[in-house]
Coordinates of C-alpha atoms in Angstrom, one line a residue:
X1085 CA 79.4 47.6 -88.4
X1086 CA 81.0 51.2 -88.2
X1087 CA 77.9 53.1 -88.2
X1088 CA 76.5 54.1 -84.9
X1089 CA 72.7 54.0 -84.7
X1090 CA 72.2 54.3 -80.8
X1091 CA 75.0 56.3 -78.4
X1092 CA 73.8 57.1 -75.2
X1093 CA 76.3 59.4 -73.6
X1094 CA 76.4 59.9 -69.1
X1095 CA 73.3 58.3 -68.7
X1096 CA 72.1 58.8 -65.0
X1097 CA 69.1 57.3 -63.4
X1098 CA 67.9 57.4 -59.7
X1099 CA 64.6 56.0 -58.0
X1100 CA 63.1 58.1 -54.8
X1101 CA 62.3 55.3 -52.1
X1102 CA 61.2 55.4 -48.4
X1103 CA 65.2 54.5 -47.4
X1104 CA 66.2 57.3 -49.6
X1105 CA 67.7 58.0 -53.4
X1106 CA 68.9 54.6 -55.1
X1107 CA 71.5 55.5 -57.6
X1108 CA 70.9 53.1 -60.4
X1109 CA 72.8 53.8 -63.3
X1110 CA 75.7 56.4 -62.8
X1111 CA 76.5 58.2 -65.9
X1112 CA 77.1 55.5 -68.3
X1113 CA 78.2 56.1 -72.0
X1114 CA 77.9 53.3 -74.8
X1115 CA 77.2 52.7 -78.6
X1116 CA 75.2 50.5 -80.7
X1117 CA 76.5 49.8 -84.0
X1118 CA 74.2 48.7 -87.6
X1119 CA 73.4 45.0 -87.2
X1120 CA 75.4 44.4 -83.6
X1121 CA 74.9 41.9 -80.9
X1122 CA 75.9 44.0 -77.6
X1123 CA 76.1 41.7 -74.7
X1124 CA 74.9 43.6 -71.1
X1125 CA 76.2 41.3 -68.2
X1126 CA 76.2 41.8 -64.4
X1127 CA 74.3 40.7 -61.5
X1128 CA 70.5 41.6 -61.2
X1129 CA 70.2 45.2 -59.7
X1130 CA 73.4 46.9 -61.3
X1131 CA 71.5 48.7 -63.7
X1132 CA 71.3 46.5 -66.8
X1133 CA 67.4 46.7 -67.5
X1134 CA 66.7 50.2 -66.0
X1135 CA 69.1 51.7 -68.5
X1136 CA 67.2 50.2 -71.2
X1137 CA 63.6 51.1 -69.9
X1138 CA 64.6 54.5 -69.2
X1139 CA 65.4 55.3 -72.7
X1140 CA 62.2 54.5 -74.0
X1141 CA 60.4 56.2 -71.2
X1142 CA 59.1 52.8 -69.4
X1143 CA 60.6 53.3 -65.9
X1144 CA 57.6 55.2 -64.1
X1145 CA 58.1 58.2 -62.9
X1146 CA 58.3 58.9 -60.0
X1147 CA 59.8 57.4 -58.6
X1148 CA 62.2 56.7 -61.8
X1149 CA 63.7 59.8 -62.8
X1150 CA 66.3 60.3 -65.6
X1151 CA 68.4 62.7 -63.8
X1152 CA 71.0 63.3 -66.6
X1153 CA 72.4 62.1 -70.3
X1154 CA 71.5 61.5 -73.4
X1155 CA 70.1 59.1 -75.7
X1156 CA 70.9 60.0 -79.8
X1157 CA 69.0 57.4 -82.0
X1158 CA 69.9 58.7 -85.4
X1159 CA 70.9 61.8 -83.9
X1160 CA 67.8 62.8 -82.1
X1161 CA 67.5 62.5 -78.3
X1162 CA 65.3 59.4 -76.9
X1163 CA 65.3 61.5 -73.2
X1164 CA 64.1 64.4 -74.1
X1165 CA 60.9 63.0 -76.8
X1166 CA 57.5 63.6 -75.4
X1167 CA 55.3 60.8 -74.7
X1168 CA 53.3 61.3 -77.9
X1169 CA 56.8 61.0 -79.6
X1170 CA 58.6 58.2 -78.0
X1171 CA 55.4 56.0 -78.7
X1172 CA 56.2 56.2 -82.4
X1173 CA 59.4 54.6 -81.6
X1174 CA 58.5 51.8 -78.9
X1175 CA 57.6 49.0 -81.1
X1176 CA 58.4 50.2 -84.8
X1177 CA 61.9 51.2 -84.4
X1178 CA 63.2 49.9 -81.4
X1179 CA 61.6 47.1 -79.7
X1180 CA 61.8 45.2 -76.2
X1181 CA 61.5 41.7 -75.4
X1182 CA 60.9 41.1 -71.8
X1183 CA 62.3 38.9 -69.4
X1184 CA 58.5 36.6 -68.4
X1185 CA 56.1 36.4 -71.6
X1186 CA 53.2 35.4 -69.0
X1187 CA 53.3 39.1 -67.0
X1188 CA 54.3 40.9 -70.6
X1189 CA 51.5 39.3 -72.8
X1190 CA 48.0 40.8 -71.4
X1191 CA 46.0 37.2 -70.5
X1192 CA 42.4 38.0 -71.3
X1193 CA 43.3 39.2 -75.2
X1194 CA 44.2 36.5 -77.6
X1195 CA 47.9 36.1 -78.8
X1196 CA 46.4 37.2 -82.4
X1197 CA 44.8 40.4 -81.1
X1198 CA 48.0 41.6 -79.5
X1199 CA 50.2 40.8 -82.4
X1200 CA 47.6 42.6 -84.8
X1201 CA 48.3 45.5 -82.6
X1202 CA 51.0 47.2 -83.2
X1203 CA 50.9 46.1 -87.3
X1204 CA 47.6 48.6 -87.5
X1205 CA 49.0 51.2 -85.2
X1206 CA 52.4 51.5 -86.5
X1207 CA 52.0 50.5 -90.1
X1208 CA 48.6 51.2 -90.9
X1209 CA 47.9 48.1 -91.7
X1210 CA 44.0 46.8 -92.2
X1211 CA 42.4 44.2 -89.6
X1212 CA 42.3 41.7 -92.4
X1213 CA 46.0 41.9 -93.6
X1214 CA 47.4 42.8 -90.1
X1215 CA 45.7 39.1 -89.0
X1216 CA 47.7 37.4 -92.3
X1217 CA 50.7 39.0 -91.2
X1218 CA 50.8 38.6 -87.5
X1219 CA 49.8 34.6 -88.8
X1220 CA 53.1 34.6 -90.5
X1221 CA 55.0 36.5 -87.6
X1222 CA 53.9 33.7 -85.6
X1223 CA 55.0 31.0 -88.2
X1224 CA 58.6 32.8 -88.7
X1225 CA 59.5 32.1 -85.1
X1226 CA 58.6 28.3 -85.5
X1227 CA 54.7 28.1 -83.8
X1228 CA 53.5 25.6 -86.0
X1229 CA 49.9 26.3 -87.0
X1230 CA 50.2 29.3 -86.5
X1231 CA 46.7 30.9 -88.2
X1232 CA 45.0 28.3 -85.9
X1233 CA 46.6 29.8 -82.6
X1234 CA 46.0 33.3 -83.3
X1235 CA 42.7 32.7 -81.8
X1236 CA 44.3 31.0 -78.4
X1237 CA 45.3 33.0 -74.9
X1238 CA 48.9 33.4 -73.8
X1239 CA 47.7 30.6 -71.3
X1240 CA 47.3 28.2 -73.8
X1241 CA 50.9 28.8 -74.8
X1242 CA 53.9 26.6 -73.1
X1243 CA 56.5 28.9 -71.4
X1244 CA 58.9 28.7 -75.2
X1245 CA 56.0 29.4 -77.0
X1246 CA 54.9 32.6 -75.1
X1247 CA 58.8 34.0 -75.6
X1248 CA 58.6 33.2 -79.1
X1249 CA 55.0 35.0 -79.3
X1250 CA 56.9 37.9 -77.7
X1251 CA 59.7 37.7 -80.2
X1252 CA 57.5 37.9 -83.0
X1253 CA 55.6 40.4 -81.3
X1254 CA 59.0 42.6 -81.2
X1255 CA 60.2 42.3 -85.1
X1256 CA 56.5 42.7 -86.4
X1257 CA 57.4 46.1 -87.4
X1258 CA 60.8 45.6 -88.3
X1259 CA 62.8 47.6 -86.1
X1260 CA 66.4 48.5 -86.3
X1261 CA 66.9 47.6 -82.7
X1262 CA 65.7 44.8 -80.4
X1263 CA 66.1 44.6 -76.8
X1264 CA 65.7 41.4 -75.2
X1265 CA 66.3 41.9 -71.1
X1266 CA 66.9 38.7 -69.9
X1267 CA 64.3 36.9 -72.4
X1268 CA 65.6 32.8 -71.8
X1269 CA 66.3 33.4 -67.6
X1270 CA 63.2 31.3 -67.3
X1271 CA 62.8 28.6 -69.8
X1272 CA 64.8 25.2 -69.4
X1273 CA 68.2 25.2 -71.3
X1274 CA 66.7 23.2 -74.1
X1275 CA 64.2 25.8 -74.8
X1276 CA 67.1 28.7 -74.2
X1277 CA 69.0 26.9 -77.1
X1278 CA 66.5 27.2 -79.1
X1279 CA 65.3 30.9 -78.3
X1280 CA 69.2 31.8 -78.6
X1281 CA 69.1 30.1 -82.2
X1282 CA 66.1 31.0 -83.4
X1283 CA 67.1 35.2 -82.4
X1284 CA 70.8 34.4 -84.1
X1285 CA 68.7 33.1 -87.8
X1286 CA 66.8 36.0 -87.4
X1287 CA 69.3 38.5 -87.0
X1288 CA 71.4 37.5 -90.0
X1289 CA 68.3 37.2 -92.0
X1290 CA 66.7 40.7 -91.1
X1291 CA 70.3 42.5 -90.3
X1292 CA 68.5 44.3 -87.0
X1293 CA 70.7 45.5 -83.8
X1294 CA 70.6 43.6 -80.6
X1295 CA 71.1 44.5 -77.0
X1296 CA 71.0 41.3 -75.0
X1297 CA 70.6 42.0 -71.0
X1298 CA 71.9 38.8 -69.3
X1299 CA 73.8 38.1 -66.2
X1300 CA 74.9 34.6 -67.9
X1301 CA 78.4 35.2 -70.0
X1302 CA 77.7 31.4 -71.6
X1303 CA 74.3 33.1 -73.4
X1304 CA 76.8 36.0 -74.6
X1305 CA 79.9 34.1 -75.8
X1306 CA 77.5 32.2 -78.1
X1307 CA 75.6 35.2 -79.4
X1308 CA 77.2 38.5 -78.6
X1309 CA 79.8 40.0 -80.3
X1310 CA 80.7 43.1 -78.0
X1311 CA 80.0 43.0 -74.3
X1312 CA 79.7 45.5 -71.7
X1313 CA 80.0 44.3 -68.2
X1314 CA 78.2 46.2 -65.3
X1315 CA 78.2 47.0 -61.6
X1316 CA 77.2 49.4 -59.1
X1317 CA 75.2 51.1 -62.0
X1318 CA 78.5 52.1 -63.7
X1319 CA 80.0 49.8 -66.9
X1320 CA 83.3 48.5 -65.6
X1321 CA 84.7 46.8 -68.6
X1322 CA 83.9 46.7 -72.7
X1323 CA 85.2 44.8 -75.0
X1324 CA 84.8 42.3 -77.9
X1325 CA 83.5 39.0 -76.8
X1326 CA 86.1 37.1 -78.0
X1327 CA 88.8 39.6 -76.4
X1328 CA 86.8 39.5 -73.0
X1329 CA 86.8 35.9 -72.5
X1330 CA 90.4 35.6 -73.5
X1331 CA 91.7 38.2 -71.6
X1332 CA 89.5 39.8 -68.9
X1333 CA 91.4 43.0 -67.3
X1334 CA 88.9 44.1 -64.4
X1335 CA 88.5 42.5 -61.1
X1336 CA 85.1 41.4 -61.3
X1337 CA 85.1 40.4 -64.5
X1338 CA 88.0 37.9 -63.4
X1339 CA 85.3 36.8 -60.7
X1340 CA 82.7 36.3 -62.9
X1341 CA 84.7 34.0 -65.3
X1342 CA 86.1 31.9 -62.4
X1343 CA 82.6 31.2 -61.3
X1344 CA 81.8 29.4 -64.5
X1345 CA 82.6 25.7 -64.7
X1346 CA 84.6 25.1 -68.1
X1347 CA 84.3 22.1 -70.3
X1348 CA 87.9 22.7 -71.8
X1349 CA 89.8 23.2 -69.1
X1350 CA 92.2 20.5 -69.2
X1351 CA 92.8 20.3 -65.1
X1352 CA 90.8 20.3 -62.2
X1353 CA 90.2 23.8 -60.8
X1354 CA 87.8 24.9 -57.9
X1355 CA 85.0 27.9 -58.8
X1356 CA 85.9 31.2 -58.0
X1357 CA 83.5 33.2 -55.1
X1358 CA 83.3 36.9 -54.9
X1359 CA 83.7 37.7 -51.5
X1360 CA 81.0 40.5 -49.8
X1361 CA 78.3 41.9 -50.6
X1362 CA 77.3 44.5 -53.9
X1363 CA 77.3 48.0 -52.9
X1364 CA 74.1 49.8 -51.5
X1365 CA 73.4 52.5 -54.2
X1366 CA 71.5 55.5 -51.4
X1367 CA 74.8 57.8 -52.0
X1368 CA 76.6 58.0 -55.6
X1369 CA 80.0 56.6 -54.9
X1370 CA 82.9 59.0 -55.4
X1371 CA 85.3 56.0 -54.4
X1372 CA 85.8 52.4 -56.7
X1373 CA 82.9 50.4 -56.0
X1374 CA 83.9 47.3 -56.5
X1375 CA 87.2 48.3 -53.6
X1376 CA 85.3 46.8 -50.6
X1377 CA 85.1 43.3 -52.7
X1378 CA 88.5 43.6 -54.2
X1379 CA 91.8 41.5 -53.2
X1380 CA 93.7 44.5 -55.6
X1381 CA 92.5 47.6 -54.2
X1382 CA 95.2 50.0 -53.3
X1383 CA 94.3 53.6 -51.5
X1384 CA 93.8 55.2 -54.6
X1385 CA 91.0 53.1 -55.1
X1386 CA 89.3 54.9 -51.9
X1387 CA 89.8 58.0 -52.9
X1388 CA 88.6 58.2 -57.0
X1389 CA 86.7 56.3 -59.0
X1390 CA 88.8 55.1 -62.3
X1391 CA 86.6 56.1 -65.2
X1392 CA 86.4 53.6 -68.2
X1393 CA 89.9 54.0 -69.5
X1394 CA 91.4 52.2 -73.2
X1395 CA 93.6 49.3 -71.8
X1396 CA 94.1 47.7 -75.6
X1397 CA 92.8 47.4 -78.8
X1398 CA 89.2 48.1 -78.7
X1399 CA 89.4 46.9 -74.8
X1400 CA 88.6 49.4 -72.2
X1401 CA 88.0 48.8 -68.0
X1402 CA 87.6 51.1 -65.1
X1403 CA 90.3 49.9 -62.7
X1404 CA 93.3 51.4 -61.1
X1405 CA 95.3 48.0 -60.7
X1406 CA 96.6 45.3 -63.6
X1407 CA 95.0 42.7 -62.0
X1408 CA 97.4 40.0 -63.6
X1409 CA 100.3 41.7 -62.0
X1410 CA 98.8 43.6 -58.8
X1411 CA 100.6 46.7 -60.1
X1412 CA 98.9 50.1 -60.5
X1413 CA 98.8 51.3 -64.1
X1414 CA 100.2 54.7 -64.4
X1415 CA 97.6 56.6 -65.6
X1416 CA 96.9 60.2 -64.6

């Protein structure tokens, strides 16, 4: 679990619109360890899926651009790979598995044909065994019949079917790292279970890394086993799940929990709210973005942004302010 296979290091991303520069993602830093679950959690537009897409090269650009940062997967730099490069590891090394199957899958090519795909590109593989294999892709991730339905349209497909077409679409070349952004947002929470269980089996079973983008902490707590949490673009709070849950140390963290109905709390208790509204991103924010939302902002809070500082064991958050005392921590 030591070994670091992904560490992407003050990651910056902006988009050029009509209303000016969104800030994205603001010089993030992170790590992916050998056969981890990392959680990403935050609400949409904070940054969570354009950081992935922009290190393999699948934001377009412009108006995407990666401004700053890198990317070291096994030392070499994702940002800086050509296009001819980065397609030899999209797909065999690290994988994505998108949030809809039905825009992801292309609808007039069988579900056969594009799992056959990348087995001859990346592998070498011949038509003949590429069609046995992507068969028992398809079979792996519970599609009964599966030789029979290589010949059918993504159409043809119910909505947990496509996702687990895409799954098996994103471990057909073994990769050391799968990213699913978002991929059980729209199935029905029998159908999530299943997804969530299904990914868990095979992760144990193939020993592969996993960066799960959600905004839900319930889909995390019963997979991850780190979890970073996100806003404005900037990671706020890491820790292990476990650790995060039990003792959440930054603001909006706090809100997010309190918004979640509990099944073991053992009294009544009314769902938190987070009052105003998320930041717009047109200027970088040299204050704390989260101040204009926060009951615990002091004036510090207007005038520096906190970087991610250690707060415990393997527990880190970007705040000024103990928010389980209201004190300012005396750092710096």
């Amino acid at each position: 679990m030591s070994n670091v296979i992904l560490d992407v290091q003050k990651l910056e991303v902006t988009f050029k619109t009509p209303a000016g520069v969104v800030h994205a993602v603001n010089g993030i830093s992170f790590d992916l360890r050998e056969g981890e679950t990392l959680g990403i959690v935050g609400k949409s537009g904070f940054g969570k899926s354009v950081t992935m897409m922009s290190l393999l090269k699948l934001i377009p650009s412009p108006p995407g651009k990666v401004r700053d940062g890198k990317a070291l997967y096994f030392g070499e730099d994702l940002i800086t790979m050509s296009n001819v490069q980065i397609r030899h590891v999209r797909g065999s090394q690290i994988s994505m598995i998108f949030e809809d199957p039905m825009t992801s899958l292309y609808p007039v090519l069988t579900v056969g044909l594009q799992l056959e795909e990348p087995l001859i590109l990346h592998l070498g593989m011949t038509l003949n065994r590429a069609r046995e294999r992507a068969a028992e892709l398809l079979s792996m991730v519970g599609i009964p019949n599966a030789k029979d339905r290589l010949n059918d349209y993504p159409h043809q497909f119910s909505g947990g079917m496509r996702q687990r077409a895409m799954i098996a679409m994103a471990l057909s070349c073994s990769p050391q790292v799968v990213i699913a952004d978002e991929p059980t947002t729209a199935l029905d929470v029998t159908i999530q279970a299943q997804i969530m269980d299904l990914v868990r089996h095979l992760r144990d079973e193939l020993g592969m890394a996993i960066i799960w983008i959600t905004h839900d902490l319930g889909v995390v707590a019963g997979l991850g086993q780190r979890v970073l949490v996100m806003y404005g673009g900037f990671i706020i709070e890491e820790a292990p799940v476990k650790e995060l849950f039990a003792n959440p140390l930054h603001p909006y963290t706090l809100g997010l929990l309190g918004s979640l109905p509990r099944v073991d709390a053992k009294s009544h208790h009314r769902l938190v709210s987070i009052d105003g509204l998320p930041p717009v991103l047109y200027e970088k924010p040299n204050h704390y973005p989260f101040a204009p939302r926060c009951k615990y902002a002091i004036e510090r809070c207007w005038q520096d942004n906190p970087p991610l500082m250690t707060l415990g064991p393997q527990h880190k958050a970007a705040c000024w302010v103990d928010a389980k005392t209201g004190k300012a921590y005396q750092h710096g």
